[in-house]
Amino acid sequence: MHFNQTNHNKRNILVVDDTPDNLRLLSAMLTAQGFEVRKALNGKMALTACQMVLPDVILLDINMPDMDGYQVCQQLKADDKTCEVPVIFISALDDVVDKVKAFDVGGVDYIAKPFHGAEVVLRIENQINLRLLQVKLQEKNFLLQQALDDLKASQVQQIQNEKMVALGQLVAGLAHEINNPISFIYGNLQYAGQYVQDLVNIIEIYQQEYPKPTPKIQQIAKDVDLNFMIKDLQSLIGAMYRGSDRIREIVLALQHFSRHDEAEMKRVNIHEDIENTLVMLQHRLREVAERPAIIVVKDYGNLPLVTCYASELNQVFMHLLNNAIDAIEEGMGNGEWGMGNQSSTPYSLLTTPQIRIHTEVTDLNMVKIAIADNGLGIEESLRSRLFDPFFTTKPVGKGSGLGLSISYQIIVQKHRGNITCTSDVGKGAEFAIEIPIEQPDISSQFSKSENGLGIGD
């Protein structure tokens, strides 16, 4: 709040007294000292005068009809607009109790009648100077807080950049190193399978051509259980095919997730990125001793290709899905799922741990991705701080408090979108992100012919 600067920096003093002679005396005295003076004969007039022009100091009498000075001061302090205006009580009441009450309701000083003009002026000037110092202090505090917020934001960004450079290089390197041997294995499995089948065929022809093998061959066939081995070989080859295919799928997901060589914005299929992130998290979704498997329900809409920083958006998906799993496991730790405690209730009779992913195009031509869990939920008092750097609701050692702050920066600052959280304690939480389908600064780089659909599952 700044002081009024009208009339060549004259300070605006509001004098409130139900005695006209007192008003005239104070007004003449203060005007002579260079103050701009306004007068009010009662409390209601004083409140109205404050709303019209905010005074720098109020001289307030106590004994007034209808509304005394204490009540006027209480209303002034209850109003955000007038709460910081210094109030000096000026009254014939000189009892200690009256003075204490004056300070209790928010007064900053007390002048007893009869007063000396020099004393009144000095006390007014003291309060004006104090208020000026308070304003300067508030401004400095604001600048310091702003600097601290900027420092935290840059610190988060620096940590984020360093983490992602290291993670991108690590993931890309691992994917490359794994991809070579698995490609060799996968490519040769086809030939190995064919060779095995050829050998099985030869053995079967031998059995047909020589139906009575020698005792030694009979003993070896019995020892190795030849018939079982022949049947099981096909299953083994099939299992190896599926295993190597799964590894190739994970390697592909790693490459897509890191997108190490894609620093610029590009059009991507959001559903593919979500699926790749889910592949990375399969080990956390499976059933474990403490809980049943977490079911992922996909409610995908028809989304166009979305212009975004793909690798950074993948980080947001990773943070939100990891948080959803953490929330469910915290619920499991409290016995919500009935496992890991003394409950004998079957899983089918309990709430199934579940993550629901919903996507749609909104009326504002934005893509919305909502990730909801049925974990413990988040208290309302904590939700306003979720996106603050280094704030976490997780136990010590379980979270750094950076995931949601980084997600906020990526969605709001880099993609001009928004991210929100809604929650019902005990029933779960939902994080929803919205980003424009096209980013204004690069949309002109793409022709209309590229606006194909990228439909997910």
XYZ file of C-alpha atoms in Angstrom:
457
model
C 0.000 0.000 0.000
C 1.382 3.406 -0.970
C 0.641 6.739 0.651
C -1.438 9.285 -1.229
C 0.722 11.635 -3.233
C -1.931 14.236 -4.142
C -1.659 17.978 -3.554
C 2.125 18.129 -3.815
C 2.822 15.209 -1.506
C 0.555 16.517 1.269
C -0.315 13.715 3.631
C -4.010 12.977 3.863
C -5.291 12.997 7.464
C -8.819 11.913 8.347
C -10.077 13.416 11.636
C -13.086 11.667 13.188
C -14.844 13.406 16.105
C -18.507 14.040 16.927
C -17.672 17.478 18.391
C -17.531 20.158 15.648
C -15.275 22.429 17.729
C -12.689 19.652 18.064
C -12.863 19.014 14.315
C -12.299 22.685 13.512
C -9.422 22.965 15.951
C -7.609 19.881 14.702
C -8.291 20.718 11.066
C -6.884 24.253 11.409
C -3.852 23.053 13.304
C -2.967 20.252 10.889
C -3.686 22.308 7.782
C -1.276 24.918 9.068
C 1.368 22.198 9.275
C 0.905 21.342 5.579
C -1.392 18.336 5.907
C -4.493 17.781 3.796
C -7.324 17.270 6.274
C -10.725 15.641 5.863
C -13.363 15.572 8.607
C -16.005 13.078 9.706
C -18.595 13.629 12.460
C -19.309 9.921 13.099
C -18.082 6.399 12.438
C -20.194 5.696 9.344
C -18.985 8.913 7.660
C -15.414 7.907 8.518
C -15.766 4.456 6.914
C -17.304 6.000 3.791
C -14.523 8.598 3.584
C -11.881 5.846 3.771
C -13.475 3.968 0.888
C -13.527 7.121 -1.276
C -9.928 8.225 -0.624
C -7.561 6.196 1.502
C -6.043 8.373 4.251
C -2.451 8.164 5.362
C -3.365 8.504 9.055
C -6.663 8.508 10.961
C -7.241 10.535 14.169
C -10.148 8.752 15.822
C -12.250 9.794 18.814
C -13.627 7.012 21.051
C -16.888 8.352 22.498
C -19.244 8.788 19.538
C -22.944 7.975 19.075
C -24.159 4.843 17.206
C -20.637 3.527 16.570
C -17.773 4.223 18.940
C -14.118 4.522 17.955
C -13.320 0.934 18.920
C -15.983 -0.396 16.526
C -14.798 1.895 13.739
C -11.206 0.695 14.180
C -12.296 -2.963 14.192
C -14.131 -2.491 10.879
C -11.146 -0.688 9.384
C -8.812 -3.521 10.369
C -11.228 -6.152 9.013
C -11.167 -4.584 5.527
C -8.190 -5.472 3.299
C -8.303 -2.002 1.740
C -8.027 -0.067 5.024
C -6.374 -2.543 7.399
C -2.894 -1.026 7.087
C -3.888 2.625 7.658
C -2.419 3.776 11.021
C -5.146 4.720 13.541
C -4.285 7.161 16.366
C -6.941 7.290 19.068
C -7.544 10.763 20.522
C -9.882 10.796 23.520
C -10.681 12.299 26.910
C -10.741 8.758 28.300
C -7.429 8.416 30.054
C -7.900 5.155 31.916
C -5.358 2.363 31.363
C -8.185 -0.033 30.401
C -9.301 2.331 27.632
C -5.763 2.596 26.293
C -5.262 -1.174 26.359
C -8.528 -1.714 24.479
C -7.488 0.906 21.906
C -4.318 -1.047 21.144
C -6.169 -4.384 21.230
C -8.531 -3.327 18.420
C -5.596 -2.221 16.224
C -4.697 1.317 17.209
C -1.050 2.336 16.856
C -1.036 5.286 19.289
C -3.174 7.035 21.896
C -3.406 10.795 22.618
C -5.293 11.966 25.677
C -7.416 15.147 25.664
C -6.646 17.925 26.274
C -3.805 17.585 23.812
C -0.904 19.785 22.742
C -0.723 20.653 19.055
C 2.987 19.926 18.770
C 2.471 16.479 20.302
C -0.306 15.597 17.837
C 1.814 16.694 14.858
C 4.846 14.807 16.125
C 2.895 11.597 16.663
C 1.306 11.853 13.226
C 4.696 12.376 11.589
C 6.111 9.421 13.520
C 3.346 7.152 12.224
C 3.814 8.424 8.656
C 7.543 7.731 8.850
C 6.916 4.284 10.355
C 4.458 3.502 7.572
C 6.968 4.609 4.954
C 9.559 2.287 6.474
C 7.008 -0.565 6.538
C 6.208 -0.014 2.860
C 9.898 -0.032 1.956
C 10.401 -3.183 4.002
C 7.442 -4.853 2.282
C 8.859 -3.914 -1.106
C 12.257 -5.326 -0.164
C 10.644 -8.488 1.161
C 8.677 -8.817 -2.065
C 11.842 -8.428 -4.132
C 13.673 -10.923 -1.920
C 10.822 -13.425 -2.212
C 10.746 -12.920 -5.969
C 14.507 -13.464 -6.143
C 14.173 -16.590 -4.010
C 11.395 -17.938 -6.236
C 13.487 -17.213 -9.346
C 16.475 -18.921 -7.742
C 14.411 -21.989 -6.877
C 12.986 -22.113 -10.401
C 16.422 -21.822 -12.004
C 17.782 -24.402 -9.561
C 15.013 -26.820 -10.513
C 15.641 -26.141 -14.195
C 19.378 -26.706 -13.781
C 18.799 -29.964 -11.911
C 16.281 -30.964 -14.550
C 18.627 -30.218 -17.430
C 21.533 -32.079 -15.850
C 19.359 -35.062 -14.991
C 17.866 -35.285 -18.461
C 21.190 -34.941 -20.279
C 22.639 -37.725 -18.129
C 19.482 -39.850 -18.338
C 19.147 -39.338 -22.078
C 22.742 -40.375 -22.703
C 22.440 -43.363 -20.363
C 19.170 -44.601 -21.832
C 20.282 -44.050 -25.412
C 23.583 -45.833 -24.733
C 21.917 -48.772 -22.996
C 19.310 -49.090 -25.709
C 22.015 -49.118 -28.369
C 24.170 -51.663 -26.534
C 21.221 -53.961 -25.801
C 19.805 -53.599 -29.283
C 22.831 -55.145 -31.027
C 22.968 -58.481 -29.186
C 19.180 -58.858 -28.999
C 18.880 -58.203 -32.732
C 21.488 -60.925 -33.295
C 19.597 -63.342 -30.999
C 16.185 -62.511 -32.454
C 17.434 -62.768 -36.024
C 19.091 -66.146 -35.456
C 16.196 -67.661 -33.512
C 14.358 -68.206 -36.781
C 17.248 -70.248 -38.158
C 17.742 -72.055 -34.846
C 14.076 -72.973 -34.807
C 14.282 -74.269 -38.363
C 17.446 -76.283 -37.621
C 15.827 -77.821 -34.545
C 12.770 -78.733 -36.583
C 14.979 -80.337 -39.256
C 16.749 -82.406 -36.604
C 13.408 -83.481 -35.128
C 12.251 -84.514 -38.606
C 15.401 -86.584 -39.113
C 14.874 -88.354 -35.771
C 11.251 -89.081 -36.685
C 12.329 -90.518 -40.060
C 14.928 -92.690 -38.290
C 12.181 -93.970 -35.988
C 10.026 -94.827 -39.011
C 12.836 -96.446 -41.015
C 14.378 -98.253 -38.018
C 11.441 -99.020 -35.718
C 13.646 -101.372 -33.619
C 16.615 -99.325 -32.342
C 19.552 -100.916 -30.581
C 19.457 -101.313 -26.779
C 21.978 -98.460 -26.383
C 19.807 -96.044 -28.403
C 16.731 -97.175 -26.451
C 18.503 -96.458 -23.162
C 19.633 -92.984 -24.287
C 16.127 -92.149 -25.555
C 14.737 -93.225 -22.200
C 17.333 -91.239 -20.222
C 16.659 -87.973 -22.076
C 12.881 -88.639 -22.412
C 13.096 -88.117 -26.172
C 9.360 -87.770 -26.834
C 8.980 -85.065 -24.155
C 12.080 -83.244 -25.379
C 10.796 -83.159 -28.961
C 7.454 -81.686 -27.841
C 9.042 -79.233 -25.390
C 11.562 -77.923 -27.934
C 8.783 -76.117 -29.794
C 7.623 -74.463 -26.566
C 11.185 -73.437 -25.728
C 11.717 -71.864 -29.130
C 8.374 -70.038 -28.828
C 9.261 -68.766 -25.342
C 12.626 -67.503 -26.590
C 10.880 -65.746 -29.472
C 8.472 -64.040 -27.071
C 11.235 -63.134 -24.622
C 13.497 -61.612 -27.234
C 10.541 -59.806 -28.795
C 9.723 -58.358 -25.375
C 13.316 -57.140 -24.987
C 13.143 -55.536 -28.435
C 9.891 -53.846 -27.400
C 11.509 -52.487 -24.214
C 14.542 -51.239 -26.152
C 12.234 -49.464 -28.591
C 10.329 -47.929 -25.667
C 13.634 -46.766 -24.141
C 14.630 -45.127 -27.391
C 11.254 -43.426 -27.784
C 11.156 -42.367 -24.145
C 14.596 -40.768 -24.167
C 14.308 -39.284 -27.680
C 17.944 -38.325 -27.125
C 18.344 -36.930 -30.620
C 15.078 -34.955 -30.641
C 15.574 -31.661 -28.783
C 13.191 -29.656 -30.959
C 9.420 -29.621 -31.053
C 7.774 -32.087 -33.374
C 4.412 -33.678 -34.007
C 3.938 -36.872 -32.017
C 1.310 -39.457 -31.233
C 0.500 -38.870 -27.572
C -0.930 -42.365 -27.113
C 2.284 -43.976 -28.347
C 4.266 -41.926 -25.828
C 1.921 -42.972 -22.999
C 2.236 -46.615 -24.071
C 6.040 -46.374 -24.151
C 6.023 -44.905 -20.647
C 3.767 -47.729 -19.426
C 6.224 -50.259 -20.864
C 8.930 -48.628 -18.745
C 6.739 -49.006 -15.659
C 5.535 -52.577 -16.166
C 7.717 -53.829 -13.311
C 5.876 -51.500 -10.890
C 2.405 -52.444 -12.107
C 2.736 -56.220 -11.679
C 1.317 -58.115 -8.717
C 3.607 -58.325 -5.693
C 3.325 -59.981 -2.299
C 1.873 -56.843 -0.699
C -0.816 -56.050 -3.296
C -2.565 -57.296 -6.429
C -1.553 -56.037 -9.868
C -2.433 -52.423 -10.650
C -4.958 -52.302 -13.474
C -4.446 -49.582 -16.106
C -7.725 -48.519 -17.710
C -7.201 -46.660 -20.993
C -9.981 -44.316 -22.022
C -8.370 -42.873 -25.120
C -10.102 -40.358 -27.353
C -9.339 -39.545 -30.977
C -6.305 -37.278 -30.767
C -4.515 -35.559 -33.630
C -0.735 -35.464 -33.720
C 0.363 -32.946 -31.091
C 3.223 -30.468 -31.463
C 5.407 -30.743 -28.365
C 8.809 -31.431 -26.859
C 8.330 -35.181 -26.923
C 11.037 -36.265 -24.484
C 9.987 -33.681 -21.900
C 6.322 -34.611 -22.202
C 7.350 -38.222 -21.614
C 8.949 -37.093 -18.359
C 5.614 -35.623 -17.255
C 3.851 -38.916 -18.013
C 6.555 -40.762 -16.075
C 6.243 -38.448 -13.044
C 2.436 -38.601 -12.951
C 2.234 -42.377 -13.418
C 4.963 -42.986 -10.837
C 3.119 -40.736 -8.379
C -0.114 -42.625 -9.021
C 1.626 -45.944 -8.289
C 3.185 -44.449 -5.145
C -0.239 -43.256 -3.946
C -1.702 -46.726 -4.454
C 1.203 -48.371 -2.645
C 0.842 -45.931 0.257
C -2.793 -47.021 0.458
C -1.573 -50.620 0.405
C 0.789 -49.777 3.272
C -2.227 -48.621 5.282
C -4.007 -51.895 4.632
C -6.386 -50.435 2.035
C -6.024 -53.397 -0.309
C -6.285 -56.013 2.431
C -2.882 -57.563 1.704
C 0.175 -57.586 3.909
C -2.068 -57.476 7.000
C -4.265 -59.891 8.909
C -7.289 -59.507 6.634
C -8.508 -62.688 4.968
C -10.925 -60.901 2.626
C -10.522 -62.128 -0.986
C -9.165 -59.628 -3.510
C -12.396 -59.773 -5.482
C -14.280 -58.250 -2.567
C -11.863 -55.333 -2.236
C -11.276 -52.254 -4.320
C -8.934 -53.159 -7.158
C -5.889 -50.844 -7.381
C -6.411 -48.934 -10.581
C -4.967 -46.143 -12.709
C -7.247 -44.578 -15.318
C -5.825 -42.647 -18.272
C -8.290 -40.443 -20.147
C -7.503 -38.387 -23.243
C -9.648 -36.014 -25.264
C -9.640 -32.851 -27.361
C -11.280 -29.993 -25.467
C -13.529 -27.249 -26.820
C -10.558 -24.856 -26.643
C -8.598 -26.969 -29.145
C -6.362 -28.339 -26.409
C -5.370 -31.937 -25.767
C -6.273 -33.088 -22.268
C -4.563 -36.042 -20.599
C -5.951 -37.019 -17.183
C -4.243 -39.631 -15.006
C -6.302 -40.740 -12.006
C -5.582 -43.251 -9.245
C -7.716 -44.732 -6.487
C -5.073 -44.358 -3.791
C -5.147 -42.342 -0.586
C -5.839 -38.946 -2.140
C -4.309 -35.576 -1.203
C -5.571 -33.252 1.512
C -6.867 -29.886 0.335
C -4.369 -28.019 2.522
C -1.495 -29.655 0.586
C -2.841 -29.353 -2.954
C -1.949 -25.661 -3.306
C 1.741 -26.489 -2.696
C 2.051 -29.596 -4.885
C 3.865 -27.798 -7.703
C 6.267 -25.882 -5.425
C 9.937 -26.868 -5.830
C 11.186 -29.336 -3.205
C 7.728 -29.802 -1.631
C 6.728 -33.448 -1.250
C 4.046 -35.373 0.596
C 6.131 -38.549 0.511
C 8.132 -39.874 3.463
C 11.780 -38.858 3.884
C 13.921 -40.600 1.288
C 10.949 -41.409 -0.977
C 10.724 -38.210 -2.992
C 12.754 -35.101 -3.844
C 9.823 -32.746 -4.367
C 10.966 -31.989 -7.926
C 8.766 -34.220 -10.092
C 5.613 -32.099 -10.065
C 7.565 -28.829 -10.111
C 9.417 -30.004 -13.219
C 6.124 -31.176 -14.736
C 4.623 -27.731 -14.069
C 7.517 -26.009 -15.836
C 7.308 -28.360 -18.815
C 3.532 -28.045 -19.241
C 2.908 -24.405 -18.284
C 6.101 -22.636 -19.288
C 7.354 -24.688 -22.223
C 4.038 -25.810 -23.736
C 1.754 -22.900 -22.743
C -0.627 -25.344 -21.121
C -1.886 -25.984 -17.627
C -1.757 -28.751 -15.031
C -4.246 -29.224 -12.201
C -4.950 -31.657 -9.401
C -8.309 -32.702 -7.980
C -8.606 -35.139 -5.129
C -11.031 -36.743 -2.724
C -9.203 -37.923 0.380
C -9.531 -41.677 0.720
C -10.755 -42.101 -2.858
C -7.810 -41.025 -4.985
C -6.441 -38.119 -6.996
C -6.467 -36.992 -10.615
C -3.821 -34.926 -12.365
C -4.970 -33.341 -15.608
C -2.710 -31.648 -18.139
C -3.813 -29.616 -21.130
C -1.556 -28.440 -23.933
C -2.317 -26.768 -27.267
C -2.430 -29.080 -30.262
C -0.257 -26.579 -32.114
C 2.401 -24.358 -30.537
C 2.074 -20.872 -32.114
C 5.780 -20.311 -32.665
C 6.315 -23.321 -34.929
C 2.912 -24.161 -36.371
C 3.817 -22.348 -39.576
C 6.619 -24.858 -40.195
C 4.145 -27.617 -40.962
C 1.834 -27.867 -43.924
C -1.847 -28.719 -43.617
C -1.215 -32.018 -45.376
C 0.621 -33.289 -42.280
C -2.418 -33.019 -40.022
C -3.086 -36.749 -39.922
C -4.634 -38.542 -36.998
C -2.529 -40.443 -34.470
C -5.088 -42.753 -32.938
C -4.117 -44.895 -29.978
C -5.522 -48.169 -28.750
